[in-house]
Amino acid sequence: MAKAKEVTMKTSIKYHQDDPWRLSEATFDPAHLGKYEAIFALGNGYLGTRAATEEANTGEVRNTFVAGTFDRLNEDEVTELPNLPDVFQVALVFNGQRLDLNQGKVLDYERSLNLKTGELSRHFIWRFGRNRYRITTSRFVSLARRHVMGQRIEVTALDGDATLKLSAGINGQVTNTGTQHFNDDVKRLYPHHILQLTTKTNESQVNFAITTQHRLSVPDDRLGYVKTEMLRRRLRATYTLPLTKDDPLTFESITTVYTSRDLDVAYKDRASLRRQGYQAALALEKMNFRQLLTESAAAWADKLWTPMPLEIDTDHARDQLAINFARYHLQIMTPGHDSRMNVAAKGLSGEGYKGHTFWDTEIFLLPYFIFSQPEVARSLVTYRYLGLHGARTKAADNGYRGAQYPWEAAWVDDGESTPVWGATDIVTGEATKIWSGFIEQHITADVAYGVEQYMRATDDEEFARTRGNEIIIDTARFWCSRLEWNPDVDRYEINNVVGPDEYKEHANNNAFTNHMAHWNLLQAMQLIDRLKTNEPAEYQRLDERLDLAALRPEIEERLGKLYLPAPNAEAIIPEDDAYLTLPTIDLKPYLTAGRVGALFDDYNLEQVNHLQVTKQADVILLLFLFERHFSKRVKLKNWQYYEPRTTHDSSLSLLTHTNFAADLGLKRKAYSYYRRARDIDMGTNMNSSDEGIHAASIAGIWSMTVLGFGGVRYLDGRLRIEPNLPDQWRQLSFCLWWHGQKLAVTETNQTLKIRNLTGTRVVEIDHAGASVEIPTHDEVLITR
Amino acid sequence: MAKAKEVTMKTSIKYHQDDPWRLSEATFDPAHLGKYEAIFALGNGYLGTRAATEEANTGEVRNTFVAGTFDRLNEDEVTELPNLPDVFQVALVFNGQRLDLNQGKVLDYERSLNLKTGELSRHFIWRFGRNRYRITTSRFVSLARRHVMGQRIEVTALDGDATLKLSAGINGQVTNTGTQHFNDDVKRLYPHHILQLTTKTNESQVNFAITTQHRLSVPDDRLGYVKTEMLRRRLRATYTLPLTKDDPLTFESITTVYTSRDLDVAYKDRASLRRQGYQAALALEKMNFRQLLTESAAAWADKLWTPMPLEIDTDHARDQLAINFARYHLQIMTPGHDSRMNVAAKGLSGEGYKGHTFWDTEIFLLPYFIFSQPEVARSLVTYRYLGLHGARTKAADNGYRGAQYPWEAAWVDDGESTPVWGATDIVTGEATKIWSGFIEQHITADVAYGVEQYMRATDDEEFARTRGNEIIIDTARFWCSRLEWNPDVDRYEINNVVGPDEYKEHANNNAFTNHMAHWNLLQAMQLIDRLKTNEPAEYQRLDERLDLAALRPEIEERLGKLYLPAPNAEAIIPEDDAYLTLPTIDLKPYLTAGRVGALFDDYNLEQVNHLQVTKQADVILLLFLFERHFSKRVKLKNWQYYEPRTTHDSSLSLLTHTNFAADLGLKRKAYSYYRRARDIDMGTNMNSSDEGIHAASIAGIWSMTVLGFGGVRYLDGRLRIEPNLPDQWRQLSFCLWWHGQKLAVTETNQTLKIRNLTGTRVVEIDHAGASVEIPTHDEVLITR
């Protein structure tokens, strides 16, 4: 019998050497629909939509989301972002033959996402039998008008007259992998080809009005038979249109979405939203697709590209593409307009992780926004302030005090939203329990870490007083109650946790967790002391609210006796109490398998729990975040120890390894990790993005570029810049915000130039072990 | 600009001149998936499954139902049959290329349903690049074991070794057009490749256990990497298999379904059903696919084909195919095993009409079962007895007495299940109200009509005493309370109803309704009198229960004064009070449009309400059911009047026109209508069956064959046989049950031969105006 072989396919992804703003699908790739649906997703932080093609395809996942509109089916499930009724599917039937790119012949195909303008476009010629049709499509979600999305299809018959049947509408038959979140829909048809569906989510009772206007280049009085149908959960209009040879026909649909979660809508009942949608459709009539797209492209320039340029001078065009790709996605995934919402692990580009927010925000995404769009960062940390109630409830439910943040967060009031059951155990055949919601407790310190970084990097005192300080205090209070006293060794410990290495499900004294908890306690104590000394009125106010006087000595006592795993004789920090005593296995076969989770073909989670195998940067992340707390030797030794034991089964791992390797001066290693991390979504692994892009990993592209190679770092309240460019880059230039000042930074491996563009305040940075002042409206040039 | 043209396609349906048991799809027809999914549906009355192909296709509707497991999403919706997790989708990936019949080249394709054995099979060769693969599939739902379904796939690489990835499992991500009925699923993997999903419906809380065993011709120890996944609502196993050139590899899946509605399962909690499914899988291991299929084919012969032969001697092979097709579908659609269930308007072959039961059962389907499978007919009328509670509730809710049957019935306790809102009004743009549930009141008399026919045709006295008589009494009581006294004309009327002609939404004195109500009242009065005279004890019992003494004079008073629309001067019976005064339009353009609903391109329902246009046989049906109450002249005149005014927009119309034309001796007309009616599902209209086959129309194929052309009729309690074969048929032979006797009937246009096969009782029939006795175990030959 023959041996089964893995078969690799040629990739359909196309990079343009001369255009770092464009990413393309070079040939229609029906086997990898999910890849393009996710990486070509469109959005504006409010709306997000996957790039499912106009024509339906087997295996497609047709998602549109509105940030923050969480719903759950019933008490057995956790909330998730509901998949909205779709407006982008359009059936085109030429002379009775439905357009299907798997049939006939497709010529001159290219689908491209323009990262600069946010336009997704496609062109091809479809030949069926003896007839060829040229089809050009375009689509956008407006960055200028939050509620608006548009679509345009141009069709030309190249070989003779033909009849086109075009069906479009609003289709609420879509689900979240089979779960339906909407009910009680009301469908309406208005004059001027306006279709409307209003509906509401099952449990959270969020109202939605989706209104679409169809516009045809054929005047109404020459339109043939128009069939309008109200089907179950669906409205559809079918236009039978005459196609004259070589005479292009266009179809445009302009859609608005309004929900009762919207802060910019005053009246949120169904009837008002319906009126709102209809009025908006009428108001938009004066602009065509192209005008709306141009307006949106201008907003991209005004909001992002012009004020915050970021350029890499390199022959490696894909590196510049990557940073553009990353910033495009960071913009579309982030609901910066509403602090009741946060960034989802897959952005708004897929159903993966149900639209939930993780530690990814504070540890991986927040630095980008703090340094690039501090007003968005403020919204993201405010989300955690609004989540205090849920965090306090979780702490109380678990028998703790203070605020214990949920591992997965959804709507601000929801509290813990982590599902309890996950994938199958291959040994027992039963579902495995997801422990993260119960014991992956470092999230609470991570939130405090992000909040503190935001406050100190922006110097946003108003935020600190009204929101931030309370988070620092009550997360520390949680840790006070969480620490376990071990009388045998006369110390506090943190046992039975999941650390960043999620393979270890019941670890004792996970180094990362203990150090982060310690840091959290220390920040709170220093904050209390600082307030008491410098802001007695504010101290008084907070003390009345949070009883700081009682908390202060408690924290101090804990700090003195909390066990902090330290480097052993070989300078290795044990990941947890057991790790260094476990057997080691040869990881190579799994690391070279080229896919996530390969280890689990042979081991179940219980078994991996008892091996020296690490899922993602854990000790390494600790050393990266607190670089000034550990010696260079400890860093190098731990790198040498943990790197070969890490599977990178989390997309959060490679970027940390890049940045840490860059810090250690391991240039080639760093660039090699960079390329792997850069390509998690944008590369040629055609299935990695099926459930959506990897939000933290995409922020990681910026992080590796600016923090890792650019050497920019927030460290203990200070800004450090130490350029560390890879040999492949000649120059890196970017802007960043610090203490309310916008700095323009230009780096080579020999020079560092910083200009203070805002100029209302002198900025002080650390460089090469010294402090450097950037005067107002002046620039500093440092040469090595 | 060119003119838009309708384009017709060549049909892919293939009829076999030499095999009346086989219907085929001759070439893969991706544009008409629904057609084959419905007409190739498999089932056994308990389970029903649409014939979606193994590989997924765009636009497919992948349905599996278990009869009677109704659920509704919430209070805004009515109940429907939930679409079960699917087990038939199997992805085949050859050398990295997913099998997709729209790609590559498909050679030697044929998919066939064997009506005799219930096997759906398919064979083709798929060429992709330089490689050809032969694929043969087969599928059945067991008629021998109610809970069992099987699938077999055989794959051969014809041009060299290859690698096959085969993914199969249980997929609960399917919905009913976007509505999800299941939640709280539990997934399990057992040894021996047994996968199991248990789940329950949202509101009705029906438990389901679906268990599938995969069997591969590759021995376990030579199986490559087996990936098992528990996804959301879904279990999937992926086998990576080596294909050796010319060496066939087979995959079989044997599935069982158990639910907490099952009467043949003792313990119905989730754990017990799970155990039941697992035990059944182990017990079935001793039989392979072929053995299970053979066993099921034997059950088809034993239950249907052998005891009840039906043969047409004709050169028109499609007529014999049609009757086989009809009886096949009547068998698979009918849940005769459980009298809490009834036949759905689309059987178990689609989501159309949500699995609900209509008057179709009593007026169109019941005669088949009364004459062919009286034990199934008994179950169907018992359903109406169990529905008395719901019918009494509906009457009370509407301010009436007695039992008012729901227009749409689902679970016996549900009562009225008609949705309130239907399709869009093209003029106002709003949804139209469905009035049937409120005022299509003839259903109550229709139920009584069916029950009475069952009782008298079978002479089932036990049913009459325990169930049937009560239905006759309480439906009559409903009519007593429903009739409206009109003092102006000194008579009872029935105003504001929908008759069989559903275009007329608020008709007064619809002739069909008034006559049926009159008949219902008369039956009850005669029943009361008969009981009082012949069965005083039974009269006493029923009188105590239903107060017959008070009802009797009430009925008599109503009967004397109920207005019965009679033939006018031109012998025309007015369909309702207004009909004959309305304008007439030219219907030809709509009748020749070749599709249902064409009229509504130009008129809305409100407008059609005010035209002399009839949706379906209405007065004609009245004349057909009560042929002895009207003269030949009246019948002919009304035929001439109503036939040109009827659109046949209901599938119930053509068959009645066939039978009535046959009765009138309009032979060519009758056969022409027969062919149209016969072909509603089986013909070349490729979209008519998308939402499922037309149950009543399929029963109509039998009805036209045996009642229309065979001249068999139940008339006022008597069996009449008057052969009236079309010139295209030389002979028709069939069996039928009457008064517990099985008769073998052979007809030509010159002769009628009847043999009493049971021979426990003399049977009396009406023929040519005279009564003929069929002695026990003897035969009568009548020559014209």
Tab-separated table of N, CA, C and O in Angstrom, chain B residues 21 300-311 320 323-324 327 331 367-375 702 706 733-738 741-745 757-758:
chain	number	residue	atom	x	y	z
B	21	TRP	N	-38.613	1.934	-11.856
B	21	TRP	CA	-38.240	2.034	-10.440
B	21	TRP	C	-37.051	2.962	-10.219
B	21	TRP	O	-36.530	3.039	-9.116
B	300	TRP	N	-38.919	-3.024	2.295
B	300	TRP	CA	-39.729	-2.335	1.272
B	300	TRP	C	-40.623	-3.350	0.546
B	300	TRP	O	-41.803	-3.083	0.323
B	301	ALA	N	-40.048	-4.460	0.160
B	301	ALA	CA	-40.825	-5.472	-0.549
B	301	ALA	C	-41.921	-6.024	0.355
B	301	ALA	O	-43.094	-6.111	-0.029
B	302	ASP	N	-41.543	-6.363	1.593
B	302	ASP	CA	-42.495	-7.012	2.502
B	302	ASP	C	-43.646	-6.101	2.907
B	302	ASP	O	-44.774	-6.553	3.085
B	303	LYS	N	-43.325	-4.820	3.103
B	303	LYS	CA	-44.357	-3.918	3.619
B	303	LYS	C	-45.227	-3.332	2.523
B	303	LYS	O	-46.367	-2.980	2.770
B	304	LEU	N	-44.649	-3.180	1.324
B	304	LEU	CA	-45.377	-2.389	0.335
B	304	LEU	C	-45.533	-3.070	-1.013
B	304	LEU	O	-46.634	-3.348	-1.460
B	305	TRP	N	-44.402	-3.357	-1.647
B	305	TRP	CA	-44.488	-3.756	-3.054
B	305	TRP	C	-45.146	-5.115	-3.233
B	305	TRP	O	-45.951	-5.291	-4.154
B	306	THR	N	-44.803	-6.077	-2.385
B	306	THR	CA	-45.374	-7.420	-2.547
B	306	THR	C	-46.857	-7.461	-2.163
B	306	THR	O	-47.679	-7.927	-2.954
B	307	PRO	N	-47.235	-6.963	-0.987
B	307	PRO	CA	-48.665	-7.070	-0.638
B	307	PRO	C	-49.574	-6.156	-1.446
B	307	PRO	O	-50.758	-6.454	-1.586
B	308	MET	N	-49.049	-5.046	-1.955
B	308	MET	CA	-49.929	-4.080	-2.625
B	308	MET	C	-49.388	-3.706	-4.004
B	308	MET	O	-49.017	-2.557	-4.263
B	309	PRO	N	-49.368	-4.648	-4.943
B	309	PRO	CA	-48.864	-4.317	-6.287
B	309	PRO	C	-49.772	-3.297	-6.975
B	309	PRO	O	-50.967	-3.233	-6.680
B	310	LEU	N	-49.200	-2.510	-7.849
B	310	LEU	CA	-50.002	-1.548	-8.640
B	310	LEU	C	-49.328	-1.407	-9.986
B	310	LEU	O	-48.207	-0.892	-10.073
B	311	GLU	N	-49.997	-1.903	-11.035
B	311	GLU	CA	-49.358	-1.909	-12.351
B	311	GLU	C	-50.221	-1.291	-13.432
B	311	GLU	O	-51.411	-1.529	-13.484
B	320	GLN	N	-46.032	4.670	-15.022
B	320	GLN	CA	-45.727	3.639	-14.013
B	320	GLN	C	-44.653	4.166	-13.045
B	320	GLN	O	-44.733	3.952	-11.836
B	323	ILE	N	-46.315	6.401	-10.390
B	323	ILE	CA	-47.046	5.770	-9.284
B	323	ILE	C	-46.065	5.112	-8.310
B	323	ILE	O	-46.269	5.127	-7.088
B	324	ASN	N	-44.951	4.601	-8.822
B	324	ASN	CA	-43.924	4.054	-7.931
B	324	ASN	C	-43.283	5.172	-7.102
B	324	ASN	O	-43.073	5.034	-5.895
B	327	ARG	N	-45.760	6.300	-4.394
B	327	ARG	CA	-45.916	5.387	-3.257
B	327	ARG	C	-44.627	5.336	-2.430
B	327	ARG	O	-44.670	5.192	-1.213
B	331	GLN	N	-44.650	6.507	1.465
B	331	GLN	CA	-44.119	5.651	2.535
B	331	GLN	C	-43.111	6.398	3.409
B	331	GLN	O	-43.172	6.323	4.635
B	367	PRO	N	-57.268	9.056	1.544
B	367	PRO	CA	-57.801	7.973	0.703
B	367	PRO	C	-56.740	6.924	0.360
B	367	PRO	O	-57.016	5.725	0.376
B	368	TYR	N	-55.505	7.384	0.056
B	368	TYR	CA	-54.454	6.408	-0.248
B	368	TYR	C	-54.268	5.431	0.901
B	368	TYR	O	-54.218	4.205	0.699
B	369	PHE	N	-54.167	5.962	2.107
B	369	PHE	CA	-53.890	5.080	3.235
B	369	PHE	C	-55.111	4.240	3.598
B	369	PHE	O	-54.981	3.080	3.952
B	370	ILE	N	-56.315	4.814	3.488
B	370	ILE	CA	-57.525	4.037	3.787
B	370	ILE	C	-57.601	2.826	2.863
B	370	ILE	O	-57.857	1.710	3.303
B	371	PHE	N	-57.296	3.039	1.589
B	371	PHE	CA	-57.420	1.957	0.618
B	371	PHE	C	-56.181	1.066	0.555
B	371	PHE	O	-56.249	-0.052	0.054
B	372	SER	N	-55.020	1.569	1.024
B	372	SER	CA	-53.769	0.805	0.843
B	372	SER	C	-53.174	0.316	2.152
B	372	SER	O	-52.600	-0.768	2.204
B	373	GLN	N	-53.212	1.150	3.194
B	373	GLN	CA	-52.599	0.795	4.473
B	373	GLN	C	-53.514	1.302	5.584
B	373	GLN	O	-53.204	2.281	6.265
B	374	PRO	N	-54.649	0.606	5.761
B	374	PRO	CA	-55.643	1.144	6.703
B	374	PRO	C	-55.106	1.343	8.116
B	374	PRO	O	-55.583	2.230	8.828
B	375	GLU	N	-54.070	0.575	8.497
B	375	GLU	CA	-53.515	0.769	9.848
B	375	GLU	C	-52.807	2.117	9.953
B	375	GLU	O	-52.787	2.741	11.012
B	702	TRP	N	-51.389	8.958	-6.948
B	702	TRP	CA	-52.162	7.740	-6.667
B	702	TRP	C	-53.654	7.997	-6.880
B	702	TRP	O	-54.359	7.184	-7.478
B	706	VAL	N	-55.830	5.786	-9.327
B	706	VAL	CA	-56.803	4.803	-8.822
B	706	VAL	C	-58.213	5.397	-8.705
B	706	VAL	O	-59.184	4.756	-9.073
B	733	SER	N	-54.001	-2.508	-12.781
B	733	SER	CA	-54.329	-3.486	-11.743
B	733	SER	C	-53.729	-3.045	-10.417
B	733	SER	O	-52.633	-2.495	-10.369
B	734	PHE	N	-54.493	-3.264	-9.378
B	734	PHE	CA	-54.072	-2.780	-8.057
B	734	PHE	C	-54.857	-3.534	-6.993
B	734	PHE	O	-55.809	-4.258	-7.303
B	735	CYS	N	-54.427	-3.376	-5.759
B	735	CYS	CA	-55.179	-3.946	-4.644
B	735	CYS	C	-55.776	-2.815	-3.824
B	735	CYS	O	-55.246	-1.700	-3.811
B	736	LEU	N	-56.863	-3.080	-3.144
B	736	LEU	CA	-57.368	-2.098	-2.195
B	736	LEU	C	-58.123	-2.774	-1.066
B	736	LEU	O	-58.611	-3.897	-1.209
B	737	TRP	N	-58.128	-2.069	0.058
B	737	TRP	CA	-58.807	-2.571	1.248
B	737	TRP	C	-60.166	-1.919	1.392
B	737	TRP	O	-60.314	-0.719	1.195
B	738	TRP	N	-61.166	-2.751	1.715
B	738	TRP	CA	-62.521	-2.222	1.978
B	738	TRP	C	-63.176	-3.110	3.037
B	738	TRP	O	-63.207	-4.324	2.882
B	741	GLN	N	-61.373	-6.211	3.976
B	741	GLN	CA	-61.101	-7.195	2.937
B	741	GLN	C	-60.127	-6.603	1.932
B	741	GLN	O	-60.265	-5.455	1.531
B	742	LYS	N	-59.162	-7.421	1.520
B	742	LYS	CA	-58.259	-6.938	0.477
B	742	LYS	C	-58.777	-7.395	-0.875
B	742	LYS	O	-58.989	-8.591	-1.107
B	743	LEU	N	-58.993	-6.442	-1.767
B	743	LEU	CA	-59.504	-6.746	-3.094
B	743	LEU	C	-58.398	-6.560	-4.125
B	743	LEU	O	-57.624	-5.616	-4.039
B	744	ALA	N	-58.320	-7.490	-5.076
B	744	ALA	CA	-57.414	-7.316	-6.218
B	744	ALA	C	-58.276	-6.884	-7.394
B	744	ALA	O	-59.221	-7.578	-7.760
B	745	VAL	N	-57.952	-5.730	-7.966
B	745	VAL	CA	-58.779	-5.164	-9.028
B	745	VAL	C	-57.963	-5.094	-10.313
B	745	VAL	O	-56.811	-4.660	-10.295
B	757	LEU	N	-59.472	-11.112	-1.794
B	757	LEU	CA	-58.340	-11.955	-1.380
B	757	LEU	C	-58.441	-12.369	0.077
B	757	LEU	O	-57.944	-13.423	0.465
B	758	THR	N	-59.066	-11.539	0.890
B	758	THR	CA	-59.144	-11.843	2.310
B	758	THR	C	-60.216	-12.878	2.568
B	758	THR	O	-59.985	-13.904	3.211
